Tab-separated table of C-alpha atoms in Angstrom:
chain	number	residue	atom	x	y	z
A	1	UNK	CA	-6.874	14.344	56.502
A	2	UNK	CA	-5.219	11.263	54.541
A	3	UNK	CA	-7.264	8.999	52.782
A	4	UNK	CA	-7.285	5.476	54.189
A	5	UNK	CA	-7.647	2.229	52.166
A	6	UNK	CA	-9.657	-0.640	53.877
A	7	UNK	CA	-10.056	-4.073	51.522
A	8	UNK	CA	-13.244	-4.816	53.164
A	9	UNK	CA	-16.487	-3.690	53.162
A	10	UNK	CA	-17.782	-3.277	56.424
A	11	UNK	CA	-14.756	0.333	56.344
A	12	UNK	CA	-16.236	1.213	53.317
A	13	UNK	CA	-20.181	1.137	54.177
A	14	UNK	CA	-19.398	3.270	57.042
A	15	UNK	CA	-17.568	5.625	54.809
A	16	UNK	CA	-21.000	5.278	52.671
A	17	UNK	CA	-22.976	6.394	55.350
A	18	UNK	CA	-21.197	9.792	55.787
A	19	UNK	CA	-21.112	10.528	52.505
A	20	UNK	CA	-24.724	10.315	52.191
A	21	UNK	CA	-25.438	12.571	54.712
A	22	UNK	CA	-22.865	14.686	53.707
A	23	UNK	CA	-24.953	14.419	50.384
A	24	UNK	CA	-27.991	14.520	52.484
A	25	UNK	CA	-27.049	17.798	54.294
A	26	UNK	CA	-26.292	19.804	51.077
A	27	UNK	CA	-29.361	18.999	49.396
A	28	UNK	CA	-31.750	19.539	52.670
A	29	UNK	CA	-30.191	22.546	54.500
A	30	UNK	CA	-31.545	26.300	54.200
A	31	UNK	CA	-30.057	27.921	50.911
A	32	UNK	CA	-30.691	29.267	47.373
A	33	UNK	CA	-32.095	26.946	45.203
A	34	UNK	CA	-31.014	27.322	41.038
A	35	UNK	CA	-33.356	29.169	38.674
A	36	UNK	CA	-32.906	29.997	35.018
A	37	UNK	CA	-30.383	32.899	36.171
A	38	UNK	CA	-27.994	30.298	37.368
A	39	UNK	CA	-25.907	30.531	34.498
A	40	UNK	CA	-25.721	34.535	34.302
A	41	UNK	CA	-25.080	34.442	38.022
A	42	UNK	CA	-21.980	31.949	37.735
A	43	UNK	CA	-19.907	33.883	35.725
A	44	UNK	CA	-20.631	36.710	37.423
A	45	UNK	CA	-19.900	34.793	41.381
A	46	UNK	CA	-16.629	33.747	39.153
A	47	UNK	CA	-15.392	36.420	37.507
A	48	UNK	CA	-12.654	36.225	34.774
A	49	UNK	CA	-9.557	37.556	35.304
A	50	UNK	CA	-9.411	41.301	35.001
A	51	UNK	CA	-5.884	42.664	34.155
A	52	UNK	CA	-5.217	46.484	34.518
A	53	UNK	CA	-8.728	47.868	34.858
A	54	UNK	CA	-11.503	48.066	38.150
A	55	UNK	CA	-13.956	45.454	38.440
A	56	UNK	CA	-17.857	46.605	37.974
A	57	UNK	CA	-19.211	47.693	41.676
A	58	UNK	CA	-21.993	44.754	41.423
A	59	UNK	CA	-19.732	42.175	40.630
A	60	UNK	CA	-17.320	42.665	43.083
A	61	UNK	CA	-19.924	43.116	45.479
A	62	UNK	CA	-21.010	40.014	44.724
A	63	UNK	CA	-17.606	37.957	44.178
A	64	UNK	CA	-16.852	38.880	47.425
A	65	UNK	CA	-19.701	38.099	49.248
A	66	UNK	CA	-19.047	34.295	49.029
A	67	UNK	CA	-15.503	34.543	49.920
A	68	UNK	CA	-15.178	37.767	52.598
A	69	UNK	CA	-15.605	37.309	55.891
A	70	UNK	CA	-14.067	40.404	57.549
A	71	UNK	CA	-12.525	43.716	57.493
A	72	UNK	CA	-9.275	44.947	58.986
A	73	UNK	CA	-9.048	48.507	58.114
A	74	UNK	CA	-11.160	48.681	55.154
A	75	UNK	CA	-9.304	45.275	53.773
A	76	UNK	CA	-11.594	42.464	52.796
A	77	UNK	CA	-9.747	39.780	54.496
A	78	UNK	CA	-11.179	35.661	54.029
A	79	UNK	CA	-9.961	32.703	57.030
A	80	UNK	CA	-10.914	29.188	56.976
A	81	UNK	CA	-9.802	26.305	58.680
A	82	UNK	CA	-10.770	23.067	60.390
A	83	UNK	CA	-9.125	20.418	62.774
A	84	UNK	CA	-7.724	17.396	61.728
A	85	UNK	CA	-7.576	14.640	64.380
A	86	UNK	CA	-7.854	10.428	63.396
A	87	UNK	CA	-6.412	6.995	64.145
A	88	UNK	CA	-5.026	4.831	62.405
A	89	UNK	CA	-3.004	1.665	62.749
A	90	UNK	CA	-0.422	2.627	61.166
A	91	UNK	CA	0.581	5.927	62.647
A	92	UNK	CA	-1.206	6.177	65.733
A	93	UNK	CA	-3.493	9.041	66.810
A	94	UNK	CA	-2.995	11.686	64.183
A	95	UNK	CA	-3.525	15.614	65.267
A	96	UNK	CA	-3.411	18.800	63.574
A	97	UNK	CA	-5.323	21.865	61.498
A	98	UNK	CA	-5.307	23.493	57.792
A	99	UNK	CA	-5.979	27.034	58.314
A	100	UNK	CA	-6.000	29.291	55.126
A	101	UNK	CA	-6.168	33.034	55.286
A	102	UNK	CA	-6.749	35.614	52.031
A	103	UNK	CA	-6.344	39.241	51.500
A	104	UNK	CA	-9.126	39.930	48.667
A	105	UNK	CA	-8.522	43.579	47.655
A	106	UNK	CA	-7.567	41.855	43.824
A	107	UNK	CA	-8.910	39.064	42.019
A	108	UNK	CA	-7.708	35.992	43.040
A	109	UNK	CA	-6.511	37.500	46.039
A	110	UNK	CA	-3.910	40.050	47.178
A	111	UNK	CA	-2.011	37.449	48.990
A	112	UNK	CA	-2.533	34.093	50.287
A	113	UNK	CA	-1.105	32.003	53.146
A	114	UNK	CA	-1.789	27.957	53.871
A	115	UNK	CA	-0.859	26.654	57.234
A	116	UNK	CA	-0.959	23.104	56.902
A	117	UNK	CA	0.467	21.037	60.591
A	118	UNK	CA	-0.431	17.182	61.905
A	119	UNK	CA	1.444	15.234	63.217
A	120	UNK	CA	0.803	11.235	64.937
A	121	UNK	CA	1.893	9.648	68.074
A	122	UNK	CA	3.917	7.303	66.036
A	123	UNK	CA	6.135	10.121	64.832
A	124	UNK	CA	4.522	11.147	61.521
A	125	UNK	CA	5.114	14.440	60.714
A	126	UNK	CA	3.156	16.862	57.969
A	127	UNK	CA	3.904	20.226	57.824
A	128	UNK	CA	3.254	22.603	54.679
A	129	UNK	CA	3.639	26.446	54.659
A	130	UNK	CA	2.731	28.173	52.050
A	131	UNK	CA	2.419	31.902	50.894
A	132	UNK	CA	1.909	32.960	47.394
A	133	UNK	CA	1.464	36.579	46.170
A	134	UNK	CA	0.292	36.482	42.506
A	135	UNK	CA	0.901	40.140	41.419
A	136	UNK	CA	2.904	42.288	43.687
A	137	UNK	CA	1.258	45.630	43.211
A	138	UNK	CA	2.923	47.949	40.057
A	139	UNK	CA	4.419	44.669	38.380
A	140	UNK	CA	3.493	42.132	36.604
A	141	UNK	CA	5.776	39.731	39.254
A	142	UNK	CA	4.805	37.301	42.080
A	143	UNK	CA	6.110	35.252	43.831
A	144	UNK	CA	5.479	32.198	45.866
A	145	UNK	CA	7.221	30.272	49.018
A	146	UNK	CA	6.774	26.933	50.068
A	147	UNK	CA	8.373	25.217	53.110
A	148	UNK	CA	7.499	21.945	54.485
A	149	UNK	CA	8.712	18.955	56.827
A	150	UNK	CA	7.551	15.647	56.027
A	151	UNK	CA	8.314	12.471	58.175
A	152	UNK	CA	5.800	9.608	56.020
A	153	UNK	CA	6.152	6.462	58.264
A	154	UNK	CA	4.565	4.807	55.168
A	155	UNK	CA	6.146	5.819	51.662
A	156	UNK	CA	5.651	3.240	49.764
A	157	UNK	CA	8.448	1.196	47.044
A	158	UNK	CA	6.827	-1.574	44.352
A	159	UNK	CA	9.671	-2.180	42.251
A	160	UNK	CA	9.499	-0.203	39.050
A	161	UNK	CA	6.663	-1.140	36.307
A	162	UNK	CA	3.040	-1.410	35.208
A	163	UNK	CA	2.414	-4.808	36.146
A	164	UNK	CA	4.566	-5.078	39.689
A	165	UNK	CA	3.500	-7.476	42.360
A	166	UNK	CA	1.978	-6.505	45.897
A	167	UNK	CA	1.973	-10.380	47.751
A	168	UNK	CA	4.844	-9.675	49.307
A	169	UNK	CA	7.321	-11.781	47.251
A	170	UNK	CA	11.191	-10.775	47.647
A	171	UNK	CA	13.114	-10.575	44.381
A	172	UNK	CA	14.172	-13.937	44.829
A	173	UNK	CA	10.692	-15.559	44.912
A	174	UNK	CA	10.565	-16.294	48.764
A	175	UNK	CA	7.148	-15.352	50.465
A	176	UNK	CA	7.854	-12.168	53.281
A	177	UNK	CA	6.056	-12.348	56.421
A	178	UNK	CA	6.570	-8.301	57.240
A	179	UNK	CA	3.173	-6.278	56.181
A	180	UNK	CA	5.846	-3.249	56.007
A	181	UNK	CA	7.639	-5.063	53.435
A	182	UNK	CA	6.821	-2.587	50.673
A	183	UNK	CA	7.370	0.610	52.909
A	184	UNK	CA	10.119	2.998	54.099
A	185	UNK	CA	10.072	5.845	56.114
A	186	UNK	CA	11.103	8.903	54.441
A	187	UNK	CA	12.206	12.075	56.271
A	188	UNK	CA	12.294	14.934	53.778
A	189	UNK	CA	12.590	19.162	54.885
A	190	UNK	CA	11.947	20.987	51.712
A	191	UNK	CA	12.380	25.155	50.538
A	192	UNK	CA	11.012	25.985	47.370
A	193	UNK	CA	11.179	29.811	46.093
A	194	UNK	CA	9.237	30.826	42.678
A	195	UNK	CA	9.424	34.200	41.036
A	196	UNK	CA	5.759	34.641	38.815
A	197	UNK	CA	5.659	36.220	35.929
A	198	UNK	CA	2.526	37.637	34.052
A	199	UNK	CA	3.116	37.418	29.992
A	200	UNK	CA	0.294	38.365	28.212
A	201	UNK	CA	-3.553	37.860	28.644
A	202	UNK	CA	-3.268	34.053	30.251
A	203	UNK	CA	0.130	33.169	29.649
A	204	UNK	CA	2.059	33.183	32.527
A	205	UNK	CA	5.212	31.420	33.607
A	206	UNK	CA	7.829	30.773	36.593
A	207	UNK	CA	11.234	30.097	37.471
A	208	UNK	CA	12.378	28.556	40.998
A	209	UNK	CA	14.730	27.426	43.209
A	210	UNK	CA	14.364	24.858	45.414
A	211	UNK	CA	16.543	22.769	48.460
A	212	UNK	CA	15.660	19.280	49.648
A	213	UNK	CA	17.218	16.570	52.159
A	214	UNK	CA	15.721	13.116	52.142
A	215	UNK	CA	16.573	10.256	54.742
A	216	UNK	CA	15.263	6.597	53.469
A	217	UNK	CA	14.996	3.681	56.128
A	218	UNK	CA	13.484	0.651	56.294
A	219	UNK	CA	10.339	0.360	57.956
A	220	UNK	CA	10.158	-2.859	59.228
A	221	UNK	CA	12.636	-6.287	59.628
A	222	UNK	CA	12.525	-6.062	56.053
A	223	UNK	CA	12.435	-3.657	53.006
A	224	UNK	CA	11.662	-4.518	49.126
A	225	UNK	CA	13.986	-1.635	48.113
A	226	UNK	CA	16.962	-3.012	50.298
A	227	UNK	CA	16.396	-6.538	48.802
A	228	UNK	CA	15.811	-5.515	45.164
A	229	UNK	CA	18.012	-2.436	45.429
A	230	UNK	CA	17.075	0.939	43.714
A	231	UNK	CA	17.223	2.293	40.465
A	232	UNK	CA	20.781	3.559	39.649
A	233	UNK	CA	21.810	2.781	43.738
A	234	UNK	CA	20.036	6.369	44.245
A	235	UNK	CA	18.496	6.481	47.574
A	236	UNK	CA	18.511	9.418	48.854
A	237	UNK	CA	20.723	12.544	50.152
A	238	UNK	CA	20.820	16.539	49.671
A	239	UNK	CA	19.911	18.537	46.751
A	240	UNK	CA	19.253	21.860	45.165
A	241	UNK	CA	16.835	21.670	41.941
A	242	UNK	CA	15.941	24.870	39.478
A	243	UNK	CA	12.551	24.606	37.957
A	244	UNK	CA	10.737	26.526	34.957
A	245	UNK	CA	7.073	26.458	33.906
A	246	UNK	CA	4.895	27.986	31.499
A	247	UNK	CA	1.231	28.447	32.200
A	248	UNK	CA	-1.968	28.727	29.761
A	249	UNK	CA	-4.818	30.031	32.416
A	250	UNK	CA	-8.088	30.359	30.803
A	251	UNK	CA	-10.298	29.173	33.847
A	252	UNK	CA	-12.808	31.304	35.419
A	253	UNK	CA	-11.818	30.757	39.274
A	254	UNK	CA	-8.845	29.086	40.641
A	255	UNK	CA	-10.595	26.941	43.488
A	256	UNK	CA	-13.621	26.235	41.952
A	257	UNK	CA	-13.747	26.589	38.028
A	258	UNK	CA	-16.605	26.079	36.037
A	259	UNK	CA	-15.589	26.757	32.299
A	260	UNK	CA	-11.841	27.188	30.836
A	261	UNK	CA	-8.613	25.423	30.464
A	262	UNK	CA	-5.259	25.124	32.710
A	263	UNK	CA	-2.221	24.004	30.840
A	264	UNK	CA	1.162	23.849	32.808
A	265	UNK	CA	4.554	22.566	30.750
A	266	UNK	CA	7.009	21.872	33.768
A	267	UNK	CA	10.749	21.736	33.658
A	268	UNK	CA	12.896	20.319	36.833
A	269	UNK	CA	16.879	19.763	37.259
A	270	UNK	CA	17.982	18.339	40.861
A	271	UNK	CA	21.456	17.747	41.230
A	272	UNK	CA	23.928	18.038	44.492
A	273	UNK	CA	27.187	18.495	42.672
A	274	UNK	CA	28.403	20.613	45.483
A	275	UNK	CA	28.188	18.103	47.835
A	276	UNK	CA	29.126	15.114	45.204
A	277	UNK	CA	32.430	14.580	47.341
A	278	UNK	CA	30.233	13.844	50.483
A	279	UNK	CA	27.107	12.317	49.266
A	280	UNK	CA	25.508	9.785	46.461
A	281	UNK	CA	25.190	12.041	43.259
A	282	UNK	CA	21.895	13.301	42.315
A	283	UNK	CA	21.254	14.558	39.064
A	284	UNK	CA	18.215	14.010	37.564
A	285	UNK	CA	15.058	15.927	35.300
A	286	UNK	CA	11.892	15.873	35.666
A	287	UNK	CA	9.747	16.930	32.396
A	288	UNK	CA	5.856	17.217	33.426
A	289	UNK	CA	2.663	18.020	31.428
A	290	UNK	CA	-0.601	18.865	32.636
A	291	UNK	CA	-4.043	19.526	30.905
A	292	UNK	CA	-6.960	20.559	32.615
A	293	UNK	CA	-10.028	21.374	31.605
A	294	UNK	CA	-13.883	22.627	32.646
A	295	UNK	CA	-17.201	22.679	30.640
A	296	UNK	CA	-20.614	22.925	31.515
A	297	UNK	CA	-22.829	20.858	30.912
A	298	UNK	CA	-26.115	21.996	32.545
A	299	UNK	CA	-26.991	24.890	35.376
A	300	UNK	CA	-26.590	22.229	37.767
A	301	UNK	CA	-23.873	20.515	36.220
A	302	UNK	CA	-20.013	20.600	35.328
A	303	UNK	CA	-17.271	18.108	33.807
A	304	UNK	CA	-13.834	18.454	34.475
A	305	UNK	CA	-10.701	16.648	33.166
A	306	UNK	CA	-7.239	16.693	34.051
A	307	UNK	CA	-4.342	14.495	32.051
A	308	UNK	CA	-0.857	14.913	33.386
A	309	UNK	CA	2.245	13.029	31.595
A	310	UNK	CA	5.561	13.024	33.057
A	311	UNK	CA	9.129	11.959	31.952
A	312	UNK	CA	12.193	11.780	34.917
A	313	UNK	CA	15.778	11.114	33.183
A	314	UNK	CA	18.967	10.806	34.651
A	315	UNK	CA	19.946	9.359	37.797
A	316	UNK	CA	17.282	9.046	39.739
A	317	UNK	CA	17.028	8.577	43.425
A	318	UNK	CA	13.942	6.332	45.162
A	319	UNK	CA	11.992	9.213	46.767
A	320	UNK	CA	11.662	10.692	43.149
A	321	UNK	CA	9.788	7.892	41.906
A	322	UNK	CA	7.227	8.563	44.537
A	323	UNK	CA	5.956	12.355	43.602
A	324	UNK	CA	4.543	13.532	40.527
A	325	UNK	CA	6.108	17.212	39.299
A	326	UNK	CA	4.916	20.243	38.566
A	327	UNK	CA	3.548	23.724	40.094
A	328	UNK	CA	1.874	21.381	42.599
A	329	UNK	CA	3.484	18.149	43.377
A	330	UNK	CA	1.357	15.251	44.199
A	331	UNK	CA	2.035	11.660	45.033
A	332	UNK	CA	1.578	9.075	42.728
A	333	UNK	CA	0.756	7.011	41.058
A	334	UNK	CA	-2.106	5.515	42.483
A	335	UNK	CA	-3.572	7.147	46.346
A	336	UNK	CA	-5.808	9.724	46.837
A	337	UNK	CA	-4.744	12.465	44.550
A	338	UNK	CA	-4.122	10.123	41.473
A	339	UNK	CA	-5.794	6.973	41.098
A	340	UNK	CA	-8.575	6.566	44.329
A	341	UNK	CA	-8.709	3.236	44.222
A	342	UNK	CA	-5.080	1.794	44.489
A	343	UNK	CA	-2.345	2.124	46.981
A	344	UNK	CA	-0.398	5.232	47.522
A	345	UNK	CA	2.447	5.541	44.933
A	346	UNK	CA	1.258	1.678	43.732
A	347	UNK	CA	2.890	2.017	39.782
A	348	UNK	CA	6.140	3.964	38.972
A	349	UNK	CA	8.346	4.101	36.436
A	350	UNK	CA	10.338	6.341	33.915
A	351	UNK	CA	7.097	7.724	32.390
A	352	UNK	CA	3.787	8.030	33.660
A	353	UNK	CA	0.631	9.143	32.662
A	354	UNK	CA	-2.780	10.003	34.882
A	355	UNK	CA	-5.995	10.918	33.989
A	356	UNK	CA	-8.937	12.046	36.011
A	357	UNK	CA	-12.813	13.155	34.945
A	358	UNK	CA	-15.047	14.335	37.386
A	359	UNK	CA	-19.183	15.313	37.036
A	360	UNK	CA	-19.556	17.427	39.535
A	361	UNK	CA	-23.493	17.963	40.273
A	362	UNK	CA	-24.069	21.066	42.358
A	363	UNK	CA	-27.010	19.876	44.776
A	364	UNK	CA	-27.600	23.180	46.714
A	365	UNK	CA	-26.033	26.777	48.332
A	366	UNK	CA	-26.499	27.111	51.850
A	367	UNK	CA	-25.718	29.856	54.087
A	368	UNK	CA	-25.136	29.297	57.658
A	369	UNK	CA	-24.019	31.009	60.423
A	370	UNK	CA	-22.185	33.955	57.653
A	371	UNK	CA	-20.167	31.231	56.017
A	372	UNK	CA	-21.472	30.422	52.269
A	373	UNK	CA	-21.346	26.547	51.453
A	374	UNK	CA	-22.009	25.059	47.948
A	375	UNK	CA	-22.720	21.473	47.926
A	376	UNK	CA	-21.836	19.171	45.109
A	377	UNK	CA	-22.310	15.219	44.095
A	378	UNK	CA	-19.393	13.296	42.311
A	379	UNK	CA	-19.154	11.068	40.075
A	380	UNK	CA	-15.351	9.873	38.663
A	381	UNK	CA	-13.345	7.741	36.343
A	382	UNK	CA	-9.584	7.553	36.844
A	383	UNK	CA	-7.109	5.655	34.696
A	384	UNK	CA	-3.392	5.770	34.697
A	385	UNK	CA	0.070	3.585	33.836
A	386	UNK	CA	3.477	3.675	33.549
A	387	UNK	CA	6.871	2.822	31.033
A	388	UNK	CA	10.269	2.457	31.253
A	389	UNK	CA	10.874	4.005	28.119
A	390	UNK	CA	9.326	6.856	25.923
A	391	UNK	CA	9.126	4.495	22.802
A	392	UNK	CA	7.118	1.831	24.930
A	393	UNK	CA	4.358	4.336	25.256
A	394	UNK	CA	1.000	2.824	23.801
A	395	UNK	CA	-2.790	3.253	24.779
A	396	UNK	CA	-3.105	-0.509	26.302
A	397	UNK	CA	-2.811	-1.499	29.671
A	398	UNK	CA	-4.453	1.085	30.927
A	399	UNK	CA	-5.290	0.936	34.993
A	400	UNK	CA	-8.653	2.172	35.879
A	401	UNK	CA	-10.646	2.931	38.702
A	402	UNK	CA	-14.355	4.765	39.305
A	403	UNK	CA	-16.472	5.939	42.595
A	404	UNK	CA	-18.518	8.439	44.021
A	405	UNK	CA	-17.637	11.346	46.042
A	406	UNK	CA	-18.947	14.279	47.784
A	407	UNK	CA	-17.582	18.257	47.959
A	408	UNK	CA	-18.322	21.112	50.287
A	409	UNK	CA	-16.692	24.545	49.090
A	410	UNK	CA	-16.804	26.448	52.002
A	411	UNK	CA	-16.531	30.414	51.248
A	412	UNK	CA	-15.261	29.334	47.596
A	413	UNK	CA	-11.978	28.416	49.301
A	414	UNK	CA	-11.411	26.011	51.842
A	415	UNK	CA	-12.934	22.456	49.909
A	416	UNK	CA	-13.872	19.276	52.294
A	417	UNK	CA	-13.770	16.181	49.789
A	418	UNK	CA	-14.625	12.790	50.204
A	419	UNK	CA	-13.994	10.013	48.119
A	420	UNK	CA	-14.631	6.147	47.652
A	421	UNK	CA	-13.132	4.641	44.876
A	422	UNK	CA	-13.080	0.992	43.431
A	423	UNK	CA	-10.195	-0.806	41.490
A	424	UNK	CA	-9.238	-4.594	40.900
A	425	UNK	CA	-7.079	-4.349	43.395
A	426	UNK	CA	-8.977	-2.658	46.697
A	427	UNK	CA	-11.980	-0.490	48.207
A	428	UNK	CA	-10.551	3.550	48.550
A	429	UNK	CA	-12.470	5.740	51.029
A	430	UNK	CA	-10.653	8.810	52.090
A	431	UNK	CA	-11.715	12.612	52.975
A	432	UNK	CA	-9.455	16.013	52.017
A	433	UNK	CA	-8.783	18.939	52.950
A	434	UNK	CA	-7.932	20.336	49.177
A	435	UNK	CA	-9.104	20.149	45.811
A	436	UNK	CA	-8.095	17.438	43.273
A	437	UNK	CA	-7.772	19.658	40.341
């Protein structure tokens, strides 16, 4: 479910109110309170990654008892999923579901599928299929498809920089009436296929191919990116991109890690040469970096971190500017996945750089009705800027935001987050249907 931003209080305290009994539920509801053992027990629930021998009888009895909820056959198969159905004034009455299903005959799983559909009465449109096989069995190949159809009434355009205004000013200095003034409506189908490759122990990389089409109008009367024009005249069009990445995956469990480190170097070339006779020429790279890692810090207790920096060259067209790289693109910078506290896709530029840090407090784990659900209090700090150019990169003018949040990891899978975040700029409240990192 998107995460909304409200500037005034009366949104956020009702956002408040669910999170604390979100909070409220976790910490009161039937389940197994945390003893000394805690610790031996975690990396046991979370296993590490076991390469070319069996797993010990106990602990995969007891990895999969938090994340198996039937058999087909003998097959240890895991489904979640829940509803997704909102207004908002923006996009009307928004409808849909995020169902996940798992074979777990191997550690992480066999294979994995994500079925991801809503849509509004206003004609937004979000759908995200994914299927990822991490080993096929006898190889050390995977492989992974992603198709989606996106149709964001509200993709949002700044104007390029750290420091960019939001009071609806036109490039000229005249005051705009339109609240859609900053927004477009982008229409963009996507195919993405990656071929995995295990290296050795947690080095791991990918190659893929991908195909894109992106359609850019205005939103309302008026349109910042029409008036100011776009960097290079790139708007949009039809592309193919090739992408590489290399992988350093020490982490103890993919959804919810406790202890380890995730490194991903990301390469990216887009370019529609075939179709440069037709079409505006695309040909840009994206170069992306991302660190993240997990410590413990008490039975009860664990800190994460995740930096990502990211360089795009070339010519580069507007819906670009909107989407961080790598293995798992995001929007940014600023929104719900980046900086909770400031619009969607509020600061872009040439380079960027995110950070977020999480304490993640794990109140209690309940079991109800078969389904195992750990409960866990937030507590975050994100910062994040952009350049135009590698050399103007500096530690200054840093953008940062804090909050509080709440998490339900249902069957060690499927993760319900919720989120309010505070900036200088606005009040954040939003709830998820993923993980952040």
């Amino acid at each position: 479910m998107p995460g909304s931003v409200r500037p005034y209080a009366a949104r956020g305290g009702l956002w408040l109110a669910l999170l604390g009994v979100l909070l409220v539920l976790g910490w009161a509801g039937p389940g197994r309170a945390i003893g000394p053992g805690w610790m031996a027990a975690a990396t046991q629930d979370s296993l590490p990654h076991v390469k070319g021998k069996e797993w010990a009888t106990a602990d995969k009895v007891r990895w999969l008892a938090k994340r198996k909820q039937f058999n087909i056959a003998g097959v240890p198969y895991g489904v979640t999923g829940l509803p997704v159905i909102y207004y908002s004034r923006h996009t009307g009455w928004n409808y849909g579901a995020r169902i996940q299903w798992a074979d777990y005959r191997r550690r992480p799983y066999r294979y994995k599928f994500i079925l991801h559909a809503v849509r509004s009465s206003e004609g937004k449109v979000d759908y995200v299929l994914r299927f990822k096989v991490p080993r096929i069995s006898g190889t050390l190949f995977g492989v992974q498809l992603v198709t989606s159809m996106e149709r964001n009434l509200r993709a949002r355009y700044y104007g390029r920089g750290n420091n960019t205004a939001k009071d609806f000013i036109d490039p000229s200095g005249q005051q705009v009436k339109d609240e859609d003034y900053y927004h477009y409506i982008l229409e963009e189908p996507r195919f993405i296929f990656s071929l995995l490759r295990q290296l050795y122990g947690p080095v791991s990389m990918s190659a893929g191919l991908g195909m894109e089409r992106t359609d850019i109008v205005p939103r309302g009367g008026r349109s910042f990116y029409v008036d100011a024009g776009t960097p290079g005249g790139v708007v949009g069009g039809s592309s193919g991109f090739v992408s590489a990445t290399l992988q350093w995956d020490t982490r103890d469990d993919e959804v919810m890690p406790v202890l380890g480190t995730y490194q991903e170097w990301s390469y990216e070339s887009s370019r529609n040469s075939l179709l440069a006779l037709f079409l505006e020429q695309i040909d840009f790279r994206r170069f992306t970096f991302t660190d993240t890692r997990y410590w413990i810090g008490s039975p009860r207790l664990t800190l994460g971190h995740r930096s990502v920096f990211e360089v795009l060259t070339g010519s580069i067209p507007l819906y670009a500017y909107g989407e961080i790289g790598g293995s798992r693109r995001i929007k940014g910078l600023g929104g719900d996945d980046v900086l909770r506290g400031f619009d969607s896709q509020r600061f872009t530029d040439n380079v960027r750089f995110f950070s977020n840090t999480e304490a993640r407090y794990l109140l209690r784990t309940t079991r109800w009705f078969g389904q195992n659900l750990e409960w866990k209090a937030i507590l975050f700090v994100d910062t994040g800027r952009v350049w135009h150019r590698l050399t103007q990169v500096s530690p200054g003018g840093l953008h940062w935001t804090a909050g509080l949040g709440g998490r339900v990891y249902w069957n060690a899978d499927f993760v319900i987050r919720l989120d309010l975040g505070l900036s200088a700029e606005q009040l954040y409240v939003g709830l998820k249907y993923r993980n952040l990192f």
